[in-house]
mmCIF file with all atom_site columns, C-alpha atoms in Angstrom:
data_model
loop_
_atom_site.group_PDB
_atom_site.id
_atom_site.type_symbol
_atom_site.label_atom_id
_atom_site.label_alt_id
_atom_site.label_comp_id
_atom_site.label_asym_id
_atom_site.label_entity_id
_atom_site.label_seq_id
_atom_site.pdbx_PDB_ins_code
_atom_site.Cartn_x
_atom_site.Cartn_y
_atom_site.Cartn_z
_atom_site.occupancy
_atom_site.B_iso_or_equiv
_atom_site.pdbx_formal_charge
_atom_site.auth_seq_id
_atom_site.auth_comp_id
_atom_site.auth_asym_id
_atom_site.auth_atom_id
_atom_site.pdbx_PDB_model_num
ATOM 1   C CA . UNK K 1 1   ? -2.586  44.224 140.951 1.00 40.00 ? 551 UNK K CA 1
ATOM 2   C CA . UNK K 1 2   ? -4.716  47.356 140.669 1.00 56.00 ? 552 UNK K CA 1
ATOM 3   C CA . UNK K 1 3   ? -7.041  47.983 143.604 1.00 75.00 ? 553 UNK K CA 1
ATOM 4   C CA . UNK K 1 4   ? -10.695 48.415 142.720 1.00 87.00 ? 554 UNK K CA 1
ATOM 5   C CA . UNK K 1 5   ? -13.232 50.506 144.570 1.00 94.00 ? 555 UNK K CA 1
ATOM 6   C CA . UNK K 1 6   ? -16.193 49.059 146.513 1.00 95.00 ? 556 UNK K CA 1
ATOM 7   C CA . UNK K 1 7   ? -18.478 50.327 143.735 1.00 97.00 ? 557 UNK K CA 1
ATOM 8   C CA . UNK K 1 8   ? -16.434 48.488 141.111 1.00 96.00 ? 558 UNK K CA 1
ATOM 9   C CA . UNK K 1 9   ? -16.561 45.360 143.252 1.00 97.00 ? 559 UNK K CA 1
ATOM 10  C CA . UNK K 1 10  ? -20.358 45.602 143.339 1.00 97.00 ? 560 UNK K CA 1
ATOM 11  C CA . UNK K 1 11  ? -20.380 45.981 139.571 1.00 97.00 ? 561 UNK K CA 1
ATOM 12  C CA . UNK K 1 12  ? -18.351 42.773 139.181 1.00 96.00 ? 562 UNK K CA 1
ATOM 13  C CA . UNK K 1 13  ? -20.651 40.993 141.639 1.00 97.00 ? 563 UNK K CA 1
ATOM 14  C CA . UNK K 1 14  ? -23.685 42.095 139.625 1.00 97.00 ? 564 UNK K CA 1
ATOM 15  C CA . UNK K 1 15  ? -22.101 40.700 136.451 1.00 95.00 ? 565 UNK K CA 1
ATOM 16  C CA . UNK K 1 16  ? -21.478 37.377 138.184 1.00 94.00 ? 566 UNK K CA 1
ATOM 17  C CA . UNK K 1 17  ? -25.037 37.216 139.522 1.00 96.00 ? 567 UNK K CA 1
ATOM 18  C CA . UNK K 1 18  ? -26.323 37.822 135.992 1.00 95.00 ? 568 UNK K CA 1
ATOM 19  C CA . UNK K 1 19  ? -24.203 34.988 134.611 1.00 90.00 ? 569 UNK K CA 1
ATOM 20  C CA . UNK K 1 20  ? -25.277 32.749 137.506 1.00 92.00 ? 570 UNK K CA 1
ATOM 21  C CA . UNK K 1 21  ? -28.861 33.257 136.315 1.00 92.00 ? 571 UNK K CA 1
ATOM 22  C CA . UNK K 1 22  ? -29.916 35.391 139.284 1.00 96.00 ? 572 UNK K CA 1
ATOM 23  C CA . UNK K 1 23  ? -31.321 38.334 137.318 1.00 97.00 ? 573 UNK K CA 1
ATOM 24  C CA . UNK K 1 24  ? -33.293 40.132 140.030 1.00 98.00 ? 574 UNK K CA 1
ATOM 25  C CA . UNK K 1 25  ? -30.396 40.083 142.484 1.00 98.00 ? 575 UNK K CA 1
ATOM 26  C CA . UNK K 1 26  ? -28.153 41.352 139.693 1.00 98.00 ? 576 UNK K CA 1
ATOM 27  C CA . UNK K 1 27  ? -30.555 44.192 138.880 1.00 98.00 ? 577 UNK K CA 1
ATOM 28  C CA . UNK K 1 28  ? -30.672 45.304 142.516 1.00 98.00 ? 578 UNK K CA 1
ATOM 29  C CA . UNK K 1 29  ? -26.884 45.449 142.659 1.00 98.00 ? 579 UNK K CA 1
ATOM 30  C CA . UNK K 1 30  ? -26.598 47.262 139.321 1.00 98.00 ? 580 UNK K CA 1
ATOM 31  C CA . UNK K 1 31  ? -28.989 49.900 140.673 1.00 98.00 ? 581 UNK K CA 1
ATOM 32  C CA . UNK K 1 32  ? -26.836 50.334 143.764 1.00 98.00 ? 582 UNK K CA 1
ATOM 33  C CA . UNK K 1 33  ? -23.815 50.857 141.507 1.00 98.00 ? 583 UNK K CA 1
ATOM 34  C CA . UNK K 1 34  ? -25.680 53.493 139.482 1.00 98.00 ? 584 UNK K CA 1
ATOM 35  C CA . UNK K 1 35  ? -26.793 55.306 142.641 1.00 98.00 ? 585 UNK K CA 1
ATOM 36  C CA . UNK K 1 36  ? -23.245 55.366 144.037 1.00 98.00 ? 586 UNK K CA 1
ATOM 37  C CA . UNK K 1 37  ? -21.769 56.597 140.743 1.00 98.00 ? 587 UNK K CA 1
ATOM 38  C CA . UNK K 1 38  ? -24.312 59.414 140.536 1.00 98.00 ? 588 UNK K CA 1
ATOM 39  C CA . UNK K 1 39  ? -23.721 60.427 144.145 1.00 98.00 ? 589 UNK K CA 1
ATOM 40  C CA . UNK K 1 40  ? -19.997 60.579 143.375 1.00 97.00 ? 590 UNK K CA 1
ATOM 41  C CA . UNK K 1 41  ? -20.666 62.544 140.142 1.00 97.00 ? 591 UNK K CA 1
ATOM 42  C CA . UNK K 1 42  ? -18.906 59.808 138.126 1.00 97.00 ? 592 UNK K CA 1
ATOM 43  C CA . UNK K 1 43  ? -21.373 60.071 135.265 1.00 97.00 ? 593 UNK K CA 1
ATOM 44  C CA . UNK K 1 44  ? -18.936 58.857 132.631 1.00 95.00 ? 594 UNK K CA 1
ATOM 45  C CA . UNK K 1 45  ? -18.964 55.406 134.285 1.00 97.00 ? 595 UNK K CA 1
ATOM 46  C CA . UNK K 1 46  ? -22.753 55.012 134.149 1.00 98.00 ? 596 UNK K CA 1
ATOM 47  C CA . UNK K 1 47  ? -22.815 53.354 130.722 1.00 98.00 ? 597 UNK K CA 1
ATOM 48  C CA . UNK K 1 48  ? -21.324 50.128 132.131 1.00 97.00 ? 598 UNK K CA 1
ATOM 49  C CA . UNK K 1 49  ? -23.998 49.252 134.705 1.00 98.00 ? 599 UNK K CA 1
ATOM 50  C CA . UNK K 1 50  ? -26.736 50.493 132.361 1.00 98.00 ? 600 UNK K CA 1
ATOM 51  C CA . UNK K 1 51  ? -25.525 48.014 129.755 1.00 98.00 ? 601 UNK K CA 1
ATOM 52  C CA . UNK K 1 52  ? -25.352 45.275 132.372 1.00 98.00 ? 602 UNK K CA 1
ATOM 53  C CA . UNK K 1 53  ? -28.968 45.972 133.283 1.00 98.00 ? 603 UNK K CA 1
ATOM 54  C CA . UNK K 1 54  ? -29.966 46.011 129.609 1.00 98.00 ? 604 UNK K CA 1
ATOM 55  C CA . UNK K 1 55  ? -28.375 42.599 129.078 1.00 97.00 ? 605 UNK K CA 1
ATOM 56  C CA . UNK K 1 56  ? -30.124 41.259 132.176 1.00 98.00 ? 606 UNK K CA 1
ATOM 57  C CA . UNK K 1 57  ? -33.513 42.443 130.946 1.00 98.00 ? 607 UNK K CA 1
ATOM 58  C CA . UNK K 1 58  ? -32.748 40.916 127.542 1.00 96.00 ? 608 UNK K CA 1
ATOM 59  C CA . UNK K 1 59  ? -32.106 37.580 129.264 1.00 94.00 ? 609 UNK K CA 1
ATOM 60  C CA . UNK K 1 60  ? -35.430 37.952 131.088 1.00 96.00 ? 610 UNK K CA 1
ATOM 61  C CA . UNK K 1 61  ? -37.186 38.567 127.772 1.00 96.00 ? 611 UNK K CA 1
ATOM 62  C CA . UNK K 1 62  ? -35.768 35.371 126.289 1.00 92.00 ? 612 UNK K CA 1
ATOM 63  C CA . UNK K 1 63  ? -36.740 33.463 129.421 1.00 91.00 ? 613 UNK K CA 1
ATOM 64  C CA . UNK K 1 64  ? -40.330 34.752 129.573 1.00 94.00 ? 614 UNK K CA 1
ATOM 65  C CA . UNK K 1 65  ? -41.109 36.137 126.092 1.00 93.00 ? 615 UNK K CA 1
ATOM 66  C CA . UNK K 1 66  ? -42.533 39.186 127.887 1.00 97.00 ? 616 UNK K CA 1
ATOM 67  C CA . UNK K 1 67  ? -42.101 42.202 125.597 1.00 97.00 ? 617 UNK K CA 1
ATOM 68  C CA . UNK K 1 68  ? -41.973 44.562 128.585 1.00 98.00 ? 618 UNK K CA 1
ATOM 69  C CA . UNK K 1 69  ? -38.484 43.302 129.420 1.00 98.00 ? 619 UNK K CA 1
ATOM 70  C CA . UNK K 1 70  ? -37.347 44.027 125.855 1.00 97.00 ? 620 UNK K CA 1
ATOM 71  C CA . UNK K 1 71  ? -38.763 47.560 125.973 1.00 98.00 ? 621 UNK K CA 1
ATOM 72  C CA . UNK K 1 72  ? -36.803 48.256 129.172 1.00 98.00 ? 622 UNK K CA 1
ATOM 73  C CA . UNK K 1 73  ? -33.639 46.668 127.742 1.00 98.00 ? 623 UNK K CA 1
ATOM 74  C CA . UNK K 1 74  ? -33.908 48.884 124.680 1.00 98.00 ? 624 UNK K CA 1
ATOM 75  C CA . UNK K 1 75  ? -34.370 52.076 126.715 1.00 98.00 ? 625 UNK K CA 1
ATOM 76  C CA . UNK K 1 76  ? -31.378 51.270 128.902 1.00 98.00 ? 626 UNK K CA 1
ATOM 77  C CA . UNK K 1 77  ? -29.033 50.558 126.003 1.00 98.00 ? 627 UNK K CA 1
ATOM 78  C CA . UNK K 1 78  ? -30.111 53.779 124.252 1.00 98.00 ? 628 UNK K CA 1
ATOM 79  C CA . UNK K 1 79  ? -29.253 55.744 127.397 1.00 98.00 ? 629 UNK K CA 1
ATOM 80  C CA . UNK K 1 80  ? -25.889 53.982 127.651 1.00 98.00 ? 630 UNK K CA 1
ATOM 81  C CA . UNK K 1 81  ? -25.044 54.810 124.030 1.00 97.00 ? 631 UNK K CA 1
ATOM 82  C CA . UNK K 1 82  ? -25.838 58.498 124.564 1.00 98.00 ? 632 UNK K CA 1
ATOM 83  C CA . UNK K 1 83  ? -23.574 58.579 127.623 1.00 98.00 ? 633 UNK K CA 1
ATOM 84  C CA . UNK K 1 84  ? -20.806 56.641 125.867 1.00 97.00 ? 634 UNK K CA 1
ATOM 85  C CA . UNK K 1 85  ? -20.968 59.078 122.959 1.00 96.00 ? 635 UNK K CA 1
ATOM 86  C CA . UNK K 1 86  ? -20.961 62.101 125.285 1.00 97.00 ? 636 UNK K CA 1
ATOM 87  C CA . UNK K 1 87  ? -17.862 60.898 127.121 1.00 97.00 ? 637 UNK K CA 1
ATOM 88  C CA . UNK K 1 88  ? -16.236 59.311 124.035 1.00 95.00 ? 638 UNK K CA 1
ATOM 89  C CA . UNK K 1 89  ? -16.049 55.912 125.710 1.00 95.00 ? 639 UNK K CA 1
ATOM 90  C CA . UNK K 1 90  ? -15.068 53.705 122.759 1.00 91.00 ? 640 UNK K CA 1
ATOM 91  C CA . UNK K 1 91  ? -15.421 50.356 124.517 1.00 90.00 ? 641 UNK K CA 1
ATOM 92  C CA . UNK K 1 92  ? -18.890 51.224 125.823 1.00 95.00 ? 642 UNK K CA 1
ATOM 93  C CA . UNK K 1 93  ? -19.916 52.334 122.339 1.00 93.00 ? 643 UNK K CA 1
ATOM 94  C CA . UNK K 1 94  ? -19.003 48.937 120.939 1.00 92.00 ? 644 UNK K CA 1
ATOM 95  C CA . UNK K 1 95  ? -20.782 47.070 123.751 1.00 93.00 ? 645 UNK K CA 1
ATOM 96  C CA . UNK K 1 96  ? -23.831 49.280 123.296 1.00 95.00 ? 646 UNK K CA 1
ATOM 97  C CA . UNK K 1 97  ? -24.058 48.701 119.551 1.00 95.00 ? 647 UNK K CA 1
ATOM 98  C CA . UNK K 1 98  ? -23.708 44.956 120.169 1.00 94.00 ? 648 UNK K CA 1
ATOM 99  C CA . UNK K 1 99  ? -26.629 45.030 122.588 1.00 96.00 ? 649 UNK K CA 1
ATOM 100 C CA . UNK K 1 100 ? -28.638 47.210 120.210 1.00 97.00 ? 650 UNK K CA 1
ATOM 101 C CA . UNK K 1 101 ? -28.113 44.699 117.411 1.00 96.00 ? 651 UNK K CA 1
ATOM 102 C CA . UNK K 1 102 ? -29.213 41.840 119.681 1.00 95.00 ? 652 UNK K CA 1
ATOM 103 C CA . UNK K 1 103 ? -32.358 43.751 120.605 1.00 97.00 ? 653 UNK K CA 1
ATOM 104 C CA . UNK K 1 104 ? -33.155 44.423 116.940 1.00 97.00 ? 654 UNK K CA 1
ATOM 105 C CA . UNK K 1 105 ? -32.888 40.673 116.301 1.00 95.00 ? 655 UNK K CA 1
ATOM 106 C CA . UNK K 1 106 ? -35.196 39.976 119.238 1.00 94.00 ? 656 UNK K CA 1
ATOM 107 C CA . UNK K 1 107 ? -37.635 42.483 117.716 1.00 95.00 ? 657 UNK K CA 1
ATOM 108 C CA . UNK K 1 108 ? -37.440 40.626 114.368 1.00 94.00 ? 658 UNK K CA 1
ATOM 109 C CA . UNK K 1 109 ? -35.755 43.610 112.693 1.00 97.00 ? 659 UNK K CA 1
ATOM 110 C CA . UNK K 1 110 ? -32.720 41.902 111.104 1.00 97.00 ? 660 UNK K CA 1
ATOM 111 C CA . UNK K 1 111 ? -31.921 44.682 108.622 1.00 97.00 ? 661 UNK K CA 1
ATOM 112 C CA . UNK K 1 112 ? -31.538 47.183 111.453 1.00 97.00 ? 662 UNK K CA 1
ATOM 113 C CA . UNK K 1 113 ? -29.474 44.598 113.335 1.00 97.00 ? 663 UNK K CA 1
ATOM 114 C CA . UNK K 1 114 ? -27.157 44.320 110.321 1.00 97.00 ? 664 UNK K CA 1
ATOM 115 C CA . UNK K 1 115 ? -26.552 48.085 110.457 1.00 96.00 ? 665 UNK K CA 1
ATOM 116 C CA . UNK K 1 116 ? -25.675 47.933 114.168 1.00 95.00 ? 666 UNK K CA 1
ATOM 117 C CA . UNK K 1 117 ? -23.317 44.975 113.776 1.00 95.00 ? 667 UNK K CA 1
ATOM 118 C CA . UNK K 1 118 ? -21.620 46.458 110.706 1.00 94.00 ? 668 UNK K CA 1
ATOM 119 C CA . UNK K 1 119 ? -20.906 49.629 112.672 1.00 91.00 ? 669 UNK K CA 1
ATOM 120 C CA . UNK K 1 120 ? -19.698 47.492 115.547 1.00 88.00 ? 670 UNK K CA 1
ATOM 121 C CA . UNK K 1 121 ? -17.203 45.637 113.358 1.00 85.00 ? 671 UNK K CA 1
ATOM 122 C CA . UNK K 1 122 ? -15.876 48.966 112.096 1.00 86.00 ? 672 UNK K CA 1
ATOM 123 C CA . UNK K 1 123 ? -15.427 50.246 115.657 1.00 86.00 ? 673 UNK K CA 1
ATOM 124 C CA . UNK K 1 124 ? -13.583 47.121 116.864 1.00 87.00 ? 674 UNK K CA 1
ATOM 125 C CA . UNK K 1 125 ? -10.371 46.879 114.859 1.00 83.00 ? 675 UNK K CA 1
ATOM 126 C CA . UNK K 1 126 ? -8.584  44.044 116.684 1.00 86.00 ? 676 UNK K CA 1
ATOM 127 C CA . UNK K 1 127 ? -8.746  40.627 115.008 1.00 86.00 ? 677 UNK K CA 1
ATOM 128 C CA . UNK K 1 128 ? -9.404  38.815 118.285 1.00 88.00 ? 678 UNK K CA 1
ATOM 129 C CA . UNK K 1 129 ? -12.050 36.643 119.951 1.00 89.00 ? 679 UNK K CA 1
ATOM 130 C CA . UNK K 1 130 ? -14.265 39.639 120.625 1.00 89.00 ? 680 UNK K CA 1
ATOM 131 C CA . UNK K 1 131 ? -14.138 40.493 116.911 1.00 90.00 ? 681 UNK K CA 1
ATOM 132 C CA . UNK K 1 132 ? -15.241 36.912 116.285 1.00 93.00 ? 682 UNK K CA 1
ATOM 133 C CA . UNK K 1 133 ? -18.203 37.380 118.589 1.00 93.00 ? 683 UNK K CA 1
ATOM 134 C CA . UNK K 1 134 ? -19.258 40.538 116.793 1.00 93.00 ? 684 UNK K CA 1
ATOM 135 C CA . UNK K 1 135 ? -18.760 38.871 113.397 1.00 95.00 ? 685 UNK K CA 1
ATOM 136 C CA . UNK K 1 136 ? -20.996 35.873 114.108 1.00 96.00 ? 686 UNK K CA 1
ATOM 137 C CA . UNK K 1 137 ? -23.709 38.235 115.340 1.00 96.00 ? 687 UNK K CA 1
ATOM 138 C CA . UNK K 1 138 ? -23.422 40.170 112.066 1.00 96.00 ? 688 UNK K CA 1
ATOM 139 C CA . UNK K 1 139 ? -23.659 36.898 110.154 1.00 97.00 ? 689 UNK K CA 1
ATOM 140 C CA . UNK K 1 140 ? -26.774 35.878 112.053 1.00 97.00 ? 690 UNK K CA 1
ATOM 141 C CA . UNK K 1 141 ? -28.458 39.194 111.245 1.00 97.00 ? 691 UNK K CA 1
ATOM 142 C CA . UNK K 1 142 ? -27.484 38.930 107.577 1.00 98.00 ? 692 UNK K CA 1
ATOM 143 C CA . UNK K 1 143 ? -28.788 35.371 107.397 1.00 98.00 ? 693 UNK K CA 1
ATOM 144 C CA . UNK K 1 144 ? -32.123 36.387 108.896 1.00 97.00 ? 694 UNK K CA 1
ATOM 145 C CA . UNK K 1 145 ? -32.303 39.409 106.585 1.00 98.00 ? 695 UNK K CA 1
ATOM 146 C CA . UNK K 1 146 ? -32.072 37.070 103.568 1.00 97.00 ? 696 UNK K CA 1
ATOM 147 C CA . UNK K 1 147 ? -28.357 37.301 102.707 1.00 98.00 ? 697 UNK K CA 1
ATOM 148 C CA . UNK K 1 148 ? -27.765 33.675 103.609 1.00 98.00 ? 698 UNK K CA 1
ATOM 149 C CA . UNK K 1 149 ? -24.455 33.072 101.844 1.00 98.00 ? 699 UNK K CA 1
ATOM 150 C CA . UNK K 1 150 ? -22.691 36.073 103.387 1.00 98.00 ? 700 UNK K CA 1
ATOM 151 C CA . UNK K 1 151 ? -24.450 35.456 106.679 1.00 98.00 ? 701 UNK K CA 1
ATOM 152 C CA . UNK K 1 152 ? -23.256 31.873 106.929 1.00 98.00 ? 702 UNK K CA 1
ATOM 153 C CA . UNK K 1 153 ? -19.721 32.898 105.932 1.00 98.00 ? 703 UNK K CA 1
ATOM 154 C CA . UNK K 1 154 ? -19.545 35.537 108.672 1.00 97.00 ? 704 UNK K CA 1
ATOM 155 C CA . UNK K 1 155 ? -20.962 33.180 111.300 1.00 98.00 ? 705 UNK K CA 1
ATOM 156 C CA . UNK K 1 156 ? -18.313 30.553 110.449 1.00 98.00 ? 706 UNK K CA 1
ATOM 157 C CA . UNK K 1 157 ? -15.528 33.160 110.207 1.00 96.00 ? 707 UNK K CA 1
ATOM 158 C CA . UNK K 1 158 ? -16.555 34.529 113.608 1.00 96.00 ? 708 UNK K CA 1
ATOM 159 C CA . UNK K 1 159 ? -16.436 31.042 115.081 1.00 96.00 ? 709 UNK K CA 1
ATOM 160 C CA . UNK K 1 160 ? -12.926 30.533 113.693 1.00 95.00 ? 710 UNK K CA 1
ATOM 161 C CA . UNK K 1 161 ? -11.713 33.840 115.135 1.00 93.00 ? 711 UNK K CA 1
ATOM 162 C CA . UNK K 1 162 ? -12.883 32.804 118.601 1.00 93.00 ? 712 UNK K CA 1
ATOM 163 C CA . UNK K 1 163 ? -11.160 29.430 118.219 1.00 91.00 ? 713 UNK K CA 1
ATOM 164 C CA . UNK K 1 164 ? -7.785  30.766 117.103 1.00 86.00 ? 714 UNK K CA 1
ATOM 165 C CA . UNK K 1 165 ? -4.982  31.272 119.669 1.00 74.00 ? 715 UNK K CA 1
ATOM 166 C CA . UNK K 1 166 ? -4.870  34.869 120.865 1.00 61.00 ? 716 UNK K CA 1
ATOM 167 C CA . UNK K 1 167 ? -1.721  36.981 120.798 1.00 54.00 ? 717 UNK K CA 1
ATOM 168 C CA . UNK K 1 168 ? -2.400  37.909 124.411 1.00 45.00 ? 718 UNK K CA 1
ATOM 169 C CA . UNK K 1 169 ? -3.596  34.744 126.165 1.00 48.00 ? 719 UNK K CA 1
ATOM 170 C CA . UNK K 1 170 ? -4.693  36.743 129.223 1.00 51.00 ? 720 UNK K CA 1
ATOM 171 C CA . UNK K 1 171 ? -6.875  39.122 127.220 1.00 65.00 ? 721 UNK K CA 1
ATOM 172 C CA . UNK K 1 172 ? -10.047 37.068 127.721 1.00 75.00 ? 722 UNK K CA 1
ATOM 173 C CA . UNK K 1 173 ? -10.469 34.347 130.319 1.00 83.00 ? 723 UNK K CA 1
ATOM 174 C CA . UNK K 1 174 ? -11.465 30.806 129.344 1.00 87.00 ? 724 UNK K CA 1
ATOM 175 C CA . UNK K 1 175 ? -15.034 31.102 130.628 1.00 87.00 ? 725 UNK K CA 1
ATOM 176 C CA . UNK K 1 176 ? -15.633 34.259 128.600 1.00 89.00 ? 726 UNK K CA 1
ATOM 177 C CA . UNK K 1 177 ? -14.202 32.647 125.474 1.00 91.00 ? 727 UNK K CA 1
ATOM 178 C CA . UNK K 1 178 ? -16.308 29.518 126.033 1.00 93.00 ? 728 UNK K CA 1
ATOM 179 C CA . UNK K 1 179 ? -19.402 31.697 126.423 1.00 94.00 ? 729 UNK K CA 1
ATOM 180 C CA . UNK K 1 180 ? -18.704 33.299 123.045 1.00 94.00 ? 730 UNK K CA 1
ATOM 181 C CA . UNK K 1 181 ? -17.752 29.989 121.423 1.00 95.00 ? 731 UNK K CA 1
ATOM 182 C CA . UNK K 1 182 ? -20.893 28.208 122.595 1.00 97.00 ? 732 UNK K CA 1
ATOM 183 C CA . UNK K 1 183 ? -22.888 31.254 121.466 1.00 96.00 ? 733 UNK K CA 1
ATOM 184 C CA . UNK K 1 184 ? -21.391 30.977 117.976 1.00 97.00 ? 734 UNK K CA 1
ATOM 185 C CA . UNK K 1 185 ? -22.290 27.277 117.743 1.00 98.00 ? 735 UNK K CA 1
ATOM 186 C CA . UNK K 1 186 ? -25.822 27.959 119.004 1.00 98.00 ? 736 UNK K CA 1
ATOM 187 C CA . UNK K 1 187 ? -26.253 30.828 116.543 1.00 97.00 ? 737 UNK K CA 1
ATOM 188 C CA . UNK K 1 188 ? -25.213 28.584 113.667 1.00 98.00 ? 738 UNK K CA 1
ATOM 189 C CA . UNK K 1 189 ? -27.533 25.832 114.899 1.00 98.00 ? 739 UNK K CA 1
ATOM 190 C CA . UNK K 1 190 ? -30.514 28.164 115.159 1.00 97.00 ? 740 UNK K CA 1
ATOM 191 C CA . UNK K 1 191 ? -30.033 29.764 111.757 1.00 97.00 ? 741 UNK K CA 1
ATOM 192 C CA . UNK K 1 192 ? -29.243 26.563 109.839 1.00 97.00 ? 742 UNK K CA 1
ATOM 193 C CA . UNK K 1 193 ? -31.943 24.437 111.495 1.00 97.00 ? 743 UNK K CA 1
ATOM 194 C CA . UNK K 1 194 ? -34.309 24.489 108.497 1.00 96.00 ? 744 UNK K CA 1
ATOM 195 C CA . UNK K 1 195 ? -31.790 24.787 105.650 1.00 97.00 ? 745 UNK K CA 1
ATOM 196 C CA . UNK K 1 196 ? -29.158 22.313 106.874 1.00 96.00 ? 746 UNK K CA 1
ATOM 197 C CA . UNK K 1 197 ? -30.709 20.326 109.752 1.00 96.00 ? 747 UNK K CA 1
ATOM 198 C CA . UNK K 1 198 ? -27.948 17.712 110.123 1.00 96.00 ? 748 UNK K CA 1
ATOM 199 C CA . UNK K 1 199 ? -25.190 20.318 110.271 1.00 97.00 ? 749 UNK K CA 1
ATOM 200 C CA . UNK K 1 200 ? -27.291 22.435 112.628 1.00 97.00 ? 750 UNK K CA 1
ATOM 201 C CA . UNK K 1 201 ? -27.648 19.509 115.016 1.00 97.00 ? 751 UNK K CA 1
ATOM 202 C CA . UNK K 1 202 ? -23.864 19.010 114.975 1.00 97.00 ? 752 UNK K CA 1
ATOM 203 C CA . UNK K 1 203 ? -23.398 22.644 115.957 1.00 98.00 ? 753 UNK K CA 1
ATOM 204 C CA . UNK K 1 204 ? -25.977 22.218 118.720 1.00 97.00 ? 754 UNK K CA 1
ATOM 205 C CA . UNK K 1 205 ? -24.082 19.232 120.149 1.00 97.00 ? 755 UNK K CA 1
ATOM 206 C CA . UNK K 1 206 ? -20.778 21.105 120.018 1.00 97.00 ? 756 UNK K CA 1
ATOM 207 C CA . UNK K 1 207 ? -22.368 23.960 121.966 1.00 97.00 ? 757 UNK K CA 1
ATOM 208 C CA . UNK K 1 208 ? -23.659 21.474 124.551 1.00 97.00 ? 758 UNK K CA 1
ATOM 209 C CA . UNK K 1 209 ? -20.169 20.006 125.102 1.00 97.00 ? 759 UNK K CA 1
ATOM 210 C CA . UNK K 1 210 ? -18.706 23.447 125.832 1.00 96.00 ? 760 UNK K CA 1
ATOM 211 C CA . UNK K 1 211 ? -21.596 24.529 128.050 1.00 96.00 ? 761 UNK K CA 1
ATOM 212 C CA . UNK K 1 212 ? -21.444 21.333 130.123 1.00 96.00 ? 762 UNK K CA 1
ATOM 213 C CA . UNK K 1 213 ? -17.651 21.499 130.430 1.00 95.00 ? 763 UNK K CA 1
ATOM 214 C CA . UNK K 1 214 ? -17.577 25.129 131.558 1.00 93.00 ? 764 UNK K CA 1
ATOM 215 C CA . UNK K 1 215 ? -20.844 24.984 133.544 1.00 93.00 ? 765 UNK K CA 1
ATOM 216 C CA . UNK K 1 216 ? -22.295 28.032 131.808 1.00 94.00 ? 766 UNK K CA 1
ATOM 217 C CA . UNK K 1 217 ? -25.571 28.542 133.660 1.00 92.00 ? 767 UNK K CA 1
ATOM 218 C CA . UNK K 1 218 ? -27.299 31.107 131.428 1.00 91.00 ? 768 UNK K CA 1
ATOM 219 C CA . UNK K 1 219 ? -26.091 29.400 128.264 1.00 94.00 ? 769 UNK K CA 1
ATOM 220 C CA . UNK K 1 220 ? -27.495 26.073 129.562 1.00 95.00 ? 770 UNK K CA 1
ATOM 221 C CA . UNK K 1 221 ? -30.953 27.600 129.887 1.00 93.00 ? 771 UNK K CA 1
ATOM 222 C CA . UNK K 1 222 ? -30.663 29.106 126.407 1.00 93.00 ? 772 UNK K CA 1
ATOM 223 C CA . UNK K 1 223 ? -29.486 25.777 124.999 1.00 96.00 ? 773 UNK K CA 1
ATOM 224 C CA . UNK K 1 224 ? -32.429 23.919 126.517 1.00 95.00 ? 774 UNK K CA 1
ATOM 225 C CA . UNK K 1 225 ? -34.834 26.352 124.833 1.00 93.00 ? 775 UNK K CA 1
ATOM 226 C CA . UNK K 1 226 ? -33.024 26.041 121.500 1.00 96.00 ? 776 UNK K CA 1
ATOM 227 C CA . UNK K 1 227 ? -32.989 22.237 121.723 1.00 96.00 ? 777 UNK K CA 1
ATOM 228 C CA . UNK K 1 228 ? -36.803 22.223 121.839 1.00 95.00 ? 778 UNK K CA 1
ATOM 229 C CA . UNK K 1 229 ? -36.788 23.477 118.230 1.00 94.00 ? 779 UNK K CA 1
ATOM 230 C CA . UNK K 1 230 ? -34.992 20.286 117.188 1.00 94.00 ? 780 UNK K CA 1
ATOM 231 C CA . UNK K 1 231 ? -37.459 17.856 118.811 1.00 89.00 ? 781 UNK K CA 1
#
């Protein structure tokens, strides 16, 4: 097992705090990580915690509907993309474009989101669960941009990719896969709510089963908000 540095440990702790729905504690720890990386002149590693902070602020936007959080999230992901490009960090480029697409959707700019997710799917060549996650996000953007047939197809195809057995079973842990799988079901539910309400409700219930089984804290809060649209 590879040893990790104290700074890397803090980064992992920040990620866990974010997923445990403790955003302000997570942000404090991310900032500590950034400070330590800068003091050590490890600038090429800065994109990771910047993206973690961006995702945390995005969660805060969805929780509060306060546009200030979205503005900060957008600035952070732009900085991370510039650093990832400078240091040719392929993985951080893909994560950054994923976050950028999510932010465009939150800003009600689905056509720009489509561009980000299309680029993302070109960058990520593996036909794995992560590809499925990126594909259902692309489908959601396409659906909201008016291309409903292709959008629905990509959302369903993304869901199927996440569900299929992976060549390397250890590549993504079960909780991560369940987070993506529940996200795919919720995305389908949200987009199909008006056009196919019965099917959308089925997707919502399938998301709830996964979230309850895996005790996904942030997803549970997101599900509760989504469920209000079906009342």
